[in-house]
Coordinates of C-alpha atoms in Angstrom, one line a residue:
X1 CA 37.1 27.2 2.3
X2 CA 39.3 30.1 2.0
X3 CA 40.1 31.8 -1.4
X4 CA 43.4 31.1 -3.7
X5 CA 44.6 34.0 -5.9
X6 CA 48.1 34.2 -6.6
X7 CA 49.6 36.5 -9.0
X8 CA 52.5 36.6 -7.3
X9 CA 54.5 33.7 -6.1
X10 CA 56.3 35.4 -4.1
X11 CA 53.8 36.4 -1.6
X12 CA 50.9 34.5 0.0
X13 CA 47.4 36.2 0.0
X14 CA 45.3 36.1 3.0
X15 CA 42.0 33.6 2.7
X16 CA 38.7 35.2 2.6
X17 CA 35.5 33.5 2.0
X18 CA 34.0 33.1 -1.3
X19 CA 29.9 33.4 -2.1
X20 CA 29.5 32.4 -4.2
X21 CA 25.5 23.9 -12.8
X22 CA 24.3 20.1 -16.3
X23 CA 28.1 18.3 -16.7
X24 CA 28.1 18.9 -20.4
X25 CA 30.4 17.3 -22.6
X26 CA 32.2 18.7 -25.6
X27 CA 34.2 15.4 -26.3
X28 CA 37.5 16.8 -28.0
X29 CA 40.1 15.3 -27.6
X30 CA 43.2 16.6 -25.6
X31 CA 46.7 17.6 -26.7
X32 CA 49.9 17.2 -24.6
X33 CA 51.8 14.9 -22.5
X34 CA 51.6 13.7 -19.3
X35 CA 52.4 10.7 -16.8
X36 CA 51.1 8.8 -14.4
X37 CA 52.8 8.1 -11.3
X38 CA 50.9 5.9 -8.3
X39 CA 52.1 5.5 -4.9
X40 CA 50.7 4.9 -1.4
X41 CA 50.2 7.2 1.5
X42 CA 53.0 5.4 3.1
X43 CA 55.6 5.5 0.6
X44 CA 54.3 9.0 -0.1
X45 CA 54.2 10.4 3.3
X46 CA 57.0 12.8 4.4
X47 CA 56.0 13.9 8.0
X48 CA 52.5 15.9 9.4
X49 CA 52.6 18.1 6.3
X50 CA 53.4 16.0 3.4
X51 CA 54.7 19.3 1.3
X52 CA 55.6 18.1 -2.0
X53 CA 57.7 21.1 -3.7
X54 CA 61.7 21.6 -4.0
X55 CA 63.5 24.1 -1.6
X56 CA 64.7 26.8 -3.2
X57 CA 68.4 26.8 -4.9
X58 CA 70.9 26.8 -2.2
X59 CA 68.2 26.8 0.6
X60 CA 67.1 30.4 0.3
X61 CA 63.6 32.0 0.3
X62 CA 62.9 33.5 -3.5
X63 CA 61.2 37.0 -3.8
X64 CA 59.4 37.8 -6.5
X65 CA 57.1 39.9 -7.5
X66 CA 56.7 41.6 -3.9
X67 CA 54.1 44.0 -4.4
X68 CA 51.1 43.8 -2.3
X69 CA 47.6 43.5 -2.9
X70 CA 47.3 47.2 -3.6
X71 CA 50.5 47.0 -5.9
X72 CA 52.3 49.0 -3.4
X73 CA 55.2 47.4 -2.1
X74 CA 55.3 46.4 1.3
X75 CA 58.3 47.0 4.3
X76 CA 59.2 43.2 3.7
X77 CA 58.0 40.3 0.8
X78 CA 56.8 37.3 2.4
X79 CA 58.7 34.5 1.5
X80 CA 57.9 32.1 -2.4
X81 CA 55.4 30.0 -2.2
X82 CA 55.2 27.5 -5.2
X83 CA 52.5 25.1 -4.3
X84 CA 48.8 25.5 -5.4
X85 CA 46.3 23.5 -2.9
X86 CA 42.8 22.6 -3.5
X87 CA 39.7 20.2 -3.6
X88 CA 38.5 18.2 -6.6
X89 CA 34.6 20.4 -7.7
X90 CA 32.9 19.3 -10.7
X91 CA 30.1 22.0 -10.1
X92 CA 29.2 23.4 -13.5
X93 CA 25.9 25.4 -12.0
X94 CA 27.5 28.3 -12.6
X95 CA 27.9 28.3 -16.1
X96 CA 24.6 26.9 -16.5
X97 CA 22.7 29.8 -15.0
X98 CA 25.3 32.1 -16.5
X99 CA 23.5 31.1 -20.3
X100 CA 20.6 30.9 -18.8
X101 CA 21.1 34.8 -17.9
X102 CA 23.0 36.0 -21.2
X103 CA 19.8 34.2 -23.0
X104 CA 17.3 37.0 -20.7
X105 CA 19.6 39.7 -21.7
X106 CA 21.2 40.1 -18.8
X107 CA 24.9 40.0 -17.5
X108 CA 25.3 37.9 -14.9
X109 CA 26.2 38.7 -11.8
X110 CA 29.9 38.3 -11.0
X111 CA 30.0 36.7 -7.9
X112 CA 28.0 34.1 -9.8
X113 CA 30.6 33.5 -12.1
X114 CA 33.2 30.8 -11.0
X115 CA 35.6 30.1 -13.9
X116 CA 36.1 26.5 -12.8
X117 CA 32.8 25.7 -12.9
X118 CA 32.9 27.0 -16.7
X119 CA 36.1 25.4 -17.2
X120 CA 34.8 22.1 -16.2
X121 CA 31.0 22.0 -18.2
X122 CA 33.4 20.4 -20.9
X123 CA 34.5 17.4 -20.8
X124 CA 38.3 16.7 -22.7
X125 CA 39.4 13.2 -23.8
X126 CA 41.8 12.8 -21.5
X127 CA 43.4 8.9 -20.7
X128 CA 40.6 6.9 -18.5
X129 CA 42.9 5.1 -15.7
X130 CA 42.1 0.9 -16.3
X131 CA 41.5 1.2 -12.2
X132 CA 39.1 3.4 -9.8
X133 CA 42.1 5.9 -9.5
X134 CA 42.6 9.2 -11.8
X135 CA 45.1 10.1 -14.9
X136 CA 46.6 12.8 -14.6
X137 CA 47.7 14.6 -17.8
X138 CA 49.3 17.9 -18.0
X139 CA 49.8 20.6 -21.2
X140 CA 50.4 24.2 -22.1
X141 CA 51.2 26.6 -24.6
X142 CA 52.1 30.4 -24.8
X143 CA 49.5 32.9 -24.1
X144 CA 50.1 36.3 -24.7
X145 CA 53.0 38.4 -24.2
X146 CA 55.9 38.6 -21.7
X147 CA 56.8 34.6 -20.8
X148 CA 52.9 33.6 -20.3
X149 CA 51.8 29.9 -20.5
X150 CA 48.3 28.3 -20.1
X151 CA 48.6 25.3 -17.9
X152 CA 45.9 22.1 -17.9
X153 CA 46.5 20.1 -15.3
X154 CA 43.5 17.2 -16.4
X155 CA 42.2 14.9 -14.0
X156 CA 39.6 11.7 -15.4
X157 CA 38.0 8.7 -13.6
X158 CA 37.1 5.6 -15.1
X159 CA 33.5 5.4 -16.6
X160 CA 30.5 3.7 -15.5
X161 CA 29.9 0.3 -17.3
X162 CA 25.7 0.8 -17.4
X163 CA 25.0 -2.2 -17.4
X164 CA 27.6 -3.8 -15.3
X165 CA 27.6 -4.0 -11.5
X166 CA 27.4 -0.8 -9.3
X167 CA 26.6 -0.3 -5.5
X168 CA 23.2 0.3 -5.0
X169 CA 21.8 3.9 -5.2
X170 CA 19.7 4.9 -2.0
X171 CA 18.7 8.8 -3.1
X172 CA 16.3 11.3 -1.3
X173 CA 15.0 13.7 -3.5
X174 CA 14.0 17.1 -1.7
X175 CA 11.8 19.4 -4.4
X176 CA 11.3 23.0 -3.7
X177 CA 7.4 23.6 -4.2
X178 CA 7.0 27.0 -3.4
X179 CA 4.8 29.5 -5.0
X180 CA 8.2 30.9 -7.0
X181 CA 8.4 27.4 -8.3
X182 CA 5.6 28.1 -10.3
X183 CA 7.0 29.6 -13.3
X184 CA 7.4 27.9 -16.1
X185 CA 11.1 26.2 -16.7
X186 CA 10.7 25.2 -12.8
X187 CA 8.5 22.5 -10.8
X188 CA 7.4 21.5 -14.8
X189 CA 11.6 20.4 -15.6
X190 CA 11.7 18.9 -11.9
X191 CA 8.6 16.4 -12.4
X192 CA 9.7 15.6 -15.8
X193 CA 13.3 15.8 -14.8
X194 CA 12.2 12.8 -11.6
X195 CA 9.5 10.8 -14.5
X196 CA 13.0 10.3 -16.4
X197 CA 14.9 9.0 -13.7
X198 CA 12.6 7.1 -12.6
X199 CA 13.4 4.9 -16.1
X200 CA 16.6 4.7 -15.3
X201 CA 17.2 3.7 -12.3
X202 CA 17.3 0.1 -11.5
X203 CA 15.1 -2.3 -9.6
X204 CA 17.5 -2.6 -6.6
X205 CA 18.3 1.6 -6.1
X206 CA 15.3 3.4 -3.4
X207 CA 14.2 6.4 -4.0
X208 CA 12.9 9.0 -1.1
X209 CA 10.9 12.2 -1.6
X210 CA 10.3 14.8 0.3
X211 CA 8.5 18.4 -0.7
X212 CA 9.0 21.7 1.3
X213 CA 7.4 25.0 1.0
X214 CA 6.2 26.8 3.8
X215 CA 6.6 23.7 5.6
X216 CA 8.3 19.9 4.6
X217 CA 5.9 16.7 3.9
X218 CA 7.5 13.4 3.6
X219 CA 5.6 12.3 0.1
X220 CA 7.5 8.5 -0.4
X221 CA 9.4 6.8 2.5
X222 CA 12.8 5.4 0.9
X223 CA 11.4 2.7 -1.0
X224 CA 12.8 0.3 -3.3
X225 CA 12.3 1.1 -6.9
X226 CA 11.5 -2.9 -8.1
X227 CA 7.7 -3.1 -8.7
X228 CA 7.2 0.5 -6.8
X229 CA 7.8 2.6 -10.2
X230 CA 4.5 2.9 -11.0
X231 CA 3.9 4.3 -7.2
X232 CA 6.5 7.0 -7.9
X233 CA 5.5 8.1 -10.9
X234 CA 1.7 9.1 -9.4
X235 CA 3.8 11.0 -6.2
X236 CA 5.6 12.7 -8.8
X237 CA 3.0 13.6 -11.4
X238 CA 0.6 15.1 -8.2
X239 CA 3.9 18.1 -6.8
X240 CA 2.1 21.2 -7.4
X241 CA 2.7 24.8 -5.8
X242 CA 2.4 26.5 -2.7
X243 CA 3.4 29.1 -0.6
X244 CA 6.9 30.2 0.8
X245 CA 10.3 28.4 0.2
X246 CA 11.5 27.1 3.4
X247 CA 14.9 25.2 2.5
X248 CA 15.7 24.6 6.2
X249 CA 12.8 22.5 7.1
X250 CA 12.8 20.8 3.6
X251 CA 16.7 19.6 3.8
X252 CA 15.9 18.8 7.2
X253 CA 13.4 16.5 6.4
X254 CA 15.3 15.6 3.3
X255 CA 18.2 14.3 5.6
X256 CA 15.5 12.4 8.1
X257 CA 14.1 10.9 5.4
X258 CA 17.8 9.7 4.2
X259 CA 19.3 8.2 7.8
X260 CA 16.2 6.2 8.1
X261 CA 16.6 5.2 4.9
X262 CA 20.6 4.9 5.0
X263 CA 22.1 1.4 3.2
X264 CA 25.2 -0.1 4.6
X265 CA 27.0 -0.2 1.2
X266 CA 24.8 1.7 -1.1
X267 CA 25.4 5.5 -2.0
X268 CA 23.4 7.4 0.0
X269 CA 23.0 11.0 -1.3
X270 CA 20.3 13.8 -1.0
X271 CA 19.7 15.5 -4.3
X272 CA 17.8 19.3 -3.7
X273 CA 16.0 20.1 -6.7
X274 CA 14.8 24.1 -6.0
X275 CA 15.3 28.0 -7.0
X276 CA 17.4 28.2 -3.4
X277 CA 15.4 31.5 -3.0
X278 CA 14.9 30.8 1.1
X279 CA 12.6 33.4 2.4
X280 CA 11.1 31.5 5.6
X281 CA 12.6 28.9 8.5
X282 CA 16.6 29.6 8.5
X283 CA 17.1 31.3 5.2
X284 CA 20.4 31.7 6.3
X285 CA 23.1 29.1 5.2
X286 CA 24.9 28.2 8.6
X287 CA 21.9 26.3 10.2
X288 CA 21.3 23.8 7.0
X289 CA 24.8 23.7 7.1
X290 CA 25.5 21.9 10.3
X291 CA 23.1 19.4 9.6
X292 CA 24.3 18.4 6.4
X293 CA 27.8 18.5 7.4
X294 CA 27.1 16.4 10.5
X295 CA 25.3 13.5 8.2
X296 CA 27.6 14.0 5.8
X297 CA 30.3 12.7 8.5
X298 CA 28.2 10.3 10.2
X299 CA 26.4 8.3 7.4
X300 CA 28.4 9.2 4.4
X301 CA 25.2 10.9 3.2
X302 CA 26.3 13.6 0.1
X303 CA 24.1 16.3 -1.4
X304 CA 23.5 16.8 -5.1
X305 CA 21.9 20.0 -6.0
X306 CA 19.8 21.0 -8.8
X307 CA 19.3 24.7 -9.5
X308 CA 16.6 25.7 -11.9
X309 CA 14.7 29.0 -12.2
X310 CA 16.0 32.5 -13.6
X311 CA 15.9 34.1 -10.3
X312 CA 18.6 31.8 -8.4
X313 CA 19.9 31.6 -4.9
X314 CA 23.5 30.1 -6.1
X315 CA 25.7 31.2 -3.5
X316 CA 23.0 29.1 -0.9
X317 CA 22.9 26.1 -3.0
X318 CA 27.1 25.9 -3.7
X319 CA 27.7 26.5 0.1
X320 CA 25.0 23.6 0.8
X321 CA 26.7 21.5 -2.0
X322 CA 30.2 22.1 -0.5
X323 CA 29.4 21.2 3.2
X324 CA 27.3 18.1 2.1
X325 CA 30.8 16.9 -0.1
X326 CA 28.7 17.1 -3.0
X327 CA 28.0 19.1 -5.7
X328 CA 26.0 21.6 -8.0
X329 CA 24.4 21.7 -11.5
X330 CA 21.8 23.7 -13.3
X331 CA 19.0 22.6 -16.0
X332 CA 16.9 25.4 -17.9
X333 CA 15.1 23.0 -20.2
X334 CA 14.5 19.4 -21.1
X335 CA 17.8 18.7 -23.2
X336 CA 19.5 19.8 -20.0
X337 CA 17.4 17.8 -18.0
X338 CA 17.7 14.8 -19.6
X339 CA 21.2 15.2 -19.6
X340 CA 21.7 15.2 -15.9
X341 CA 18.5 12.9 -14.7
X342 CA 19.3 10.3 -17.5
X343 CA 22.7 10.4 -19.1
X344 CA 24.3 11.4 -15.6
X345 CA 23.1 10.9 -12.6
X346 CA 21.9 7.1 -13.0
X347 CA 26.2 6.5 -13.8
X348 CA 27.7 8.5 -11.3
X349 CA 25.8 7.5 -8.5
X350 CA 29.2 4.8 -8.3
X351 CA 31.8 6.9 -6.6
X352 CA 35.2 6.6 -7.4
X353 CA 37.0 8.8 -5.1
X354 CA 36.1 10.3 -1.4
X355 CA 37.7 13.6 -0.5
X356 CA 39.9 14.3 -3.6
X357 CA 42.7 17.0 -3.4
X358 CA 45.3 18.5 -5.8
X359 CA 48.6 19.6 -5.1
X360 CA 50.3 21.4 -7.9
X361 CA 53.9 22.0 -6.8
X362 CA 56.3 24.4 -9.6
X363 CA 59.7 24.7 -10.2
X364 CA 60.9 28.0 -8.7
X365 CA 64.3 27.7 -11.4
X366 CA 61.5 27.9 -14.4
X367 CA 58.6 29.7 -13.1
X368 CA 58.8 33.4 -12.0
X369 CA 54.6 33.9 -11.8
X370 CA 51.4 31.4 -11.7
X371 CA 47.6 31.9 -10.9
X372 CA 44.9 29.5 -10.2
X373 CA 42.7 30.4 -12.2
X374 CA 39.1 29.9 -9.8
X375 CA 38.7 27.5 -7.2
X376 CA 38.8 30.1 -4.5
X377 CA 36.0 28.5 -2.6
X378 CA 37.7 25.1 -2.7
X379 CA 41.3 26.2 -1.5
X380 CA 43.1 23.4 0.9
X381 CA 45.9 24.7 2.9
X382 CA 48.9 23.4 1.6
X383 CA 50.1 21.5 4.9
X384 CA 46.5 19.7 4.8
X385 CA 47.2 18.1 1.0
X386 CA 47.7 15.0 3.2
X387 CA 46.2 15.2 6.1
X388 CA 42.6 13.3 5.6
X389 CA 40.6 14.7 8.2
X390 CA 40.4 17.8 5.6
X391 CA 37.2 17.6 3.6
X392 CA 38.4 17.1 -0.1
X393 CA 35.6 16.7 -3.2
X394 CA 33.4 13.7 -4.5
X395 CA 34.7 12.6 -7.7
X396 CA 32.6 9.9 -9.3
X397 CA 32.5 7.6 -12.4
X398 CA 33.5 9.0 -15.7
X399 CA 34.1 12.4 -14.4
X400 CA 36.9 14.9 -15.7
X401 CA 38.2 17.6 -13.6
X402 CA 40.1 20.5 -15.2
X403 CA 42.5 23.0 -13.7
X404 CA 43.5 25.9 -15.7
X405 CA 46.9 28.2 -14.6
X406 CA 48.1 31.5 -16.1
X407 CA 51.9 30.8 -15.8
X408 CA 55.2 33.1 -16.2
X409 CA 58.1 31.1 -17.1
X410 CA 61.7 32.7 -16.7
X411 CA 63.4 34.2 -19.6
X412 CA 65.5 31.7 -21.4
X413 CA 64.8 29.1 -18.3
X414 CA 64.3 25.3 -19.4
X415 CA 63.2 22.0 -17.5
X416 CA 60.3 20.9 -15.4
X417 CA 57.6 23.6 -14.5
X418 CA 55.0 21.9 -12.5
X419 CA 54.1 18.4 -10.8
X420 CA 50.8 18.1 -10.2
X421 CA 49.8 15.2 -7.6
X422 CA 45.7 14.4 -6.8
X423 CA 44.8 12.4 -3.5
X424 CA 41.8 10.4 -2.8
X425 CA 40.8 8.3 -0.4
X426 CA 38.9 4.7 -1.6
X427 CA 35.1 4.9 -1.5
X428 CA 34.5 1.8 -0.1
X429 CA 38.1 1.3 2.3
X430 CA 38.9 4.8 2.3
X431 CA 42.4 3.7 1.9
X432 CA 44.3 6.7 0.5
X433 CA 46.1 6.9 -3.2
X434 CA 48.3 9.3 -5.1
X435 CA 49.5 9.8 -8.6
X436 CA 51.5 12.4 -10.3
X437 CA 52.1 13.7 -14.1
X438 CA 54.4 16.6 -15.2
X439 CA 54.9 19.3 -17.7
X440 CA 58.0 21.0 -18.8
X441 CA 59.4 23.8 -20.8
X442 CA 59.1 21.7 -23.9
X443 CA 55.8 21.7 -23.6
X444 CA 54.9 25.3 -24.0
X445 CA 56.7 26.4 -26.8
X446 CA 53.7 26.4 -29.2
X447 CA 51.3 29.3 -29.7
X448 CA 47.7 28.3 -27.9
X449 CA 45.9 29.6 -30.6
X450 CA 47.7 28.1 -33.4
X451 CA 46.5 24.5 -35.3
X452 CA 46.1 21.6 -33.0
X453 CA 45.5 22.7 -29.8
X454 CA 41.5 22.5 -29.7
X455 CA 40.9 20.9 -26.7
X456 CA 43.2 23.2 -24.8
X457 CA 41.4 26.3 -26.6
X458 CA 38.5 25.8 -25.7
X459 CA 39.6 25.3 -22.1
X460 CA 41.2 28.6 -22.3
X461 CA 38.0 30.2 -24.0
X462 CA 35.7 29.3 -20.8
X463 CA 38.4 30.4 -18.7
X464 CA 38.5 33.9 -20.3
X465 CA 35.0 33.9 -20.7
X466 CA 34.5 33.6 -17.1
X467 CA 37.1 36.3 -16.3
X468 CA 36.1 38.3 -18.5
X469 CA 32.4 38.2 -17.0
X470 CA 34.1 39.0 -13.4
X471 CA 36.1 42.0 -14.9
X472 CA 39.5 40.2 -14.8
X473 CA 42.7 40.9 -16.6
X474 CA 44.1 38.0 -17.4
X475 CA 46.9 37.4 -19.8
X476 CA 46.9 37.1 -22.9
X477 CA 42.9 37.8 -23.3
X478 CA 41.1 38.2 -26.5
X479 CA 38.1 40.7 -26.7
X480 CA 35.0 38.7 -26.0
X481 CA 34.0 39.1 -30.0
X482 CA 37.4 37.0 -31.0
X483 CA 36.5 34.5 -28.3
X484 CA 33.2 33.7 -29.8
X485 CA 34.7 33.6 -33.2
X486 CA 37.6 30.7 -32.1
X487 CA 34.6 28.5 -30.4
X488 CA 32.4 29.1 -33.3
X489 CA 35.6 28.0 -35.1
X490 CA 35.9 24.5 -32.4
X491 CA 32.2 23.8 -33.1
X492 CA 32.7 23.9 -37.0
X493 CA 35.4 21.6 -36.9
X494 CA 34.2 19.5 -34.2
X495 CA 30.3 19.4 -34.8
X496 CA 29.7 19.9 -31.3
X497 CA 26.7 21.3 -30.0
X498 CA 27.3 22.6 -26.6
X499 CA 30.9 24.4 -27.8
X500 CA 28.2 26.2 -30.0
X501 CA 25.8 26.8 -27.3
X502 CA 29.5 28.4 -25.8
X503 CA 30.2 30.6 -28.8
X504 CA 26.4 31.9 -28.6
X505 CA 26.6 32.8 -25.2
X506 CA 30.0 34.7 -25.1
X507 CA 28.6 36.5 -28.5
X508 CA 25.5 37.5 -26.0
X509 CA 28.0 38.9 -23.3
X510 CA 30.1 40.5 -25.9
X511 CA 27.0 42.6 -27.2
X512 CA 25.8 43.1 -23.6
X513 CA 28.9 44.1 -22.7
X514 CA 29.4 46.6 -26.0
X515 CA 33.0 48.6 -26.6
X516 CA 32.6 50.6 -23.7
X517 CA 33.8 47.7 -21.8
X518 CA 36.9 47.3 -23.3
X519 CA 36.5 44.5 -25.5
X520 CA 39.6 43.4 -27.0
X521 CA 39.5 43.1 -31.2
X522 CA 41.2 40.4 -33.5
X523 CA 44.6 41.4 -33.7
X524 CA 45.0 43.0 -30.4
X525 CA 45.8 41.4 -26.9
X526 CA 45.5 43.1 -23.5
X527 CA 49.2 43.2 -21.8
X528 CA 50.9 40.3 -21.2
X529 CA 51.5 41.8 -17.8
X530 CA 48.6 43.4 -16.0
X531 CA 50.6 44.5 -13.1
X532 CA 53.7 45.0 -14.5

């Protein structure tokens, strides 16, 4: 998918490809309004493109901000675009191996760093829908100087009942057991990681597994768990390293192992459990990628990947996790583990929505600026918001999404700002459904870092956290040392653990980092404008 970065709404940036994570959950609960709004595709449907946002006042093209990418200003501005266009990704690898890396010493690499995927590691109390749909619920307040506004635009799905009925899970687990898989924190976290889940899962789910290292060996046929858990537990507890990492022939296998396997009815899902550091076979992406795409298409088979390891091939595993309509997570020690393998995984195997899009659409009469702030990898072109042949994400039970926007509202303008509509097609008719919610002027009149606004703080922190990590500007930024400070602040009120893990981590970038970078103090706030 192409890349989404608008400063500017009045010009249209060109797609580029973007190389490029345990769901944790922070539990606070969310400010602001929103509303729900449910429709079908028919009553929804206007023509091919399905473009939900006004036409300008009186019909004309607005130009703003016409500078180009170089902040020159080119012969002629393009003309306004106010929609925002991507797929649903509850990846939170990133930020995971991001902690993982401060906790080392070292700074992660920015093409590692995908604010979204920080963004979503917390989980707000948004509304749960009563059906399989979403809520949507959108909020704001002012950031910084000049007109800027944070925007949420927060998605949720109904959560798993555990003990209530679910499809079937029919899951193919392919573990890297290469030689680099040796250290300690990898192959040790995946067998404990697979002895948990084994626990959980019930007696009706099958379980494949497959190892790879120089070459694959199918180590348990899809089998149903039932009386068999004893069975897996011995496969599991005999993995031990070897040689090279050949991913190729291990999600190859992985998938073989999978269609054989396949159950009408059931979900059917790979889950790649590995350090992604290929090095033999096709240690390039595009030939894993066609194969997982094509099963992906054909059998409804998704991929689930599991990055461990402080050396970590993430942009392989989020490309495999995007083509196989999946997605990506990291685990560095047990908690984490047992997070994903027990808390998790065992409740989301119950989809609730195939190929999920948003389509954020503002009001050109209130808003002069807005960015997205991340998905670039998961850009949709706008005329595609409809059509379903376009690959959108997996959204399962219980799941939030988050999407965060740096807005510029027009001096002394008042009314609606943005409509934010997600699409999803039915897991098990792939019917499609809409809903809507909207914010307005109203709602951005308070200070974001004033009382009351925790759950929309701390979305903001792991948004400037993760900008801040790339080298961004974005408005309204505190230094990273006032960040810390305001999540320490969250996790003292709210007694949550991971928004302290959060605090800790920024506090390691900030002294990583040190004043040459720029840090911002308490008291001080970068321009409300950077390209002003």
């Amino acid at each position: 998918m192409g890349r989404q970065d608008m400063w500017a709404v009045g010009r249209r940036r060109a797609r580029f490809s973007a190389t490029a994570a345990a769901l944790l959950a922070a539990g606070l609960a969310v400010g602001g309004c929103g509303a729900g709004d449910e429709r079908s595709s028919a009553d929804r449907a206007r023509g091919e493109s399905g473009r939900t946002a006004p036409a300008a006042p009186g019909g004309g093209a607005a130009t703003v901000n016409p500078e180009g990418e170089d902040g020159r200003r080119p012969s002629s501005a393009p003309a306004a675009d106010y929609l925002s266009t991507f797929a649903l990704d509850v990846d939170t690898a990133s930020y995971g191996y991001a902690r993982r890396t401060l906790a080392e010493g070292r700074l992660p690499d920015p093409a590692t760093v995908r604010p979204e995927e920080f963004v979503n590691s917390f989980r707000p109390d948004y509304p749960r829908p009563e059906d399989n749909g979403f809520s949507v619920t959108l909020d704001g307040a002012r950031a910084g100087q000049d007109g800027w506004s944070l925007v949420r635009v927060g998605l949720a799905t109904r959560a798993a009942d555990r003990s209530g009925e679910r499809p079937p899970a029919a899951l193919t687990f392919v573990v890297d057991v290469s030689g680099s898989m040796g250290e300690p924190g990898r192959l040790d976290l995946v067998k404990e990681s697979l002895g948990l889940l084994a626990d959980e899962l019930r007696d009706d789910d099958s379980i494949g597994l497959v190892t790879f290292s120089d070459q694959a060996e199918t180590r348990l046929p899809m089998t149903r768990v039932g009386d068999a858990r004893g069975r897996i537990r011995e496969v599991v507890d005999s993995l031990a390293t070897s040689s090279s990492t050949n991913v190729e022939a291990g999600v190859r296998t992985g998938y073989d192992v999978a269609v054989k396997g396949h159950r009408e009815g059931a979900t059917n899902r790979v889950v790649l459990l590995s350090d992604a550091l290929a090095n033999t076979g096709a240690t390039e992406a595009g030939t894993i990628l066609e194969r997982i795409e094509g099963e992906r298409k054909r059998y409804g088979i998704t991929l689930f990947g599991v990055g461990v390891g402080s050396d970590y091939g993430d942009a392989l595993m989020e490309r495999l996790a995007d083509r196989g309509d999946g997605q990506t997570t990291y685990v560095s020690d047990s908690a984490q583990a047992r997070k994903v393998f027990v808390d998790q995984l065992p409740a989301h195997v119950e989809l609730r929505a195939r190929d999920a899009k948003a389509q954020v659409s503002f009001d050109r009469r209130t808003v002069e600026r807005f960015r997205l702030i991340g998905y670039e990898n998961r850009e949709v072109a706008d005329e595609d918001f409809r059509n379903d042949r376009v690959d959108g994400g997996e959204v399962g039970a219980g799941h939030t999404v988050t999407a965060l926007y740096a807005v510029r509202t027009r001096a002394g303008a008042s009314g609606p700002v943005a409509t934010a509509t997600v699409r999803w097609l039915d897991p098990a008719t792939r019917a499609p459904h809409e809903r809507s919610g909207s914010v307005g002027t109203s709602a951005l009149t308070g200070d974001l870092w004033g009382g009351g606004h925790d759950s929309l703080q701390l979305t903001a922190i792991s948004a400037y956290f993760a900008d801040a990590l790339r080298g961004g500007d974005l408005p309204g930024a505190p230094g990273l040392r006032v960040l810390a400070e305001r999540a320490e602040s969250i996790a003292g009120r709210s007694g949550s653990a991971v928004v302290r893990e959060l605090a800790e981590a920024v506090r390691q970038a900030d002294g990583l980092r040190g004043p040459a970078e720029g840090a911002v103090h308490e008291g001080e706030s970068k321009s409300g404008d950077p390209y002003s």
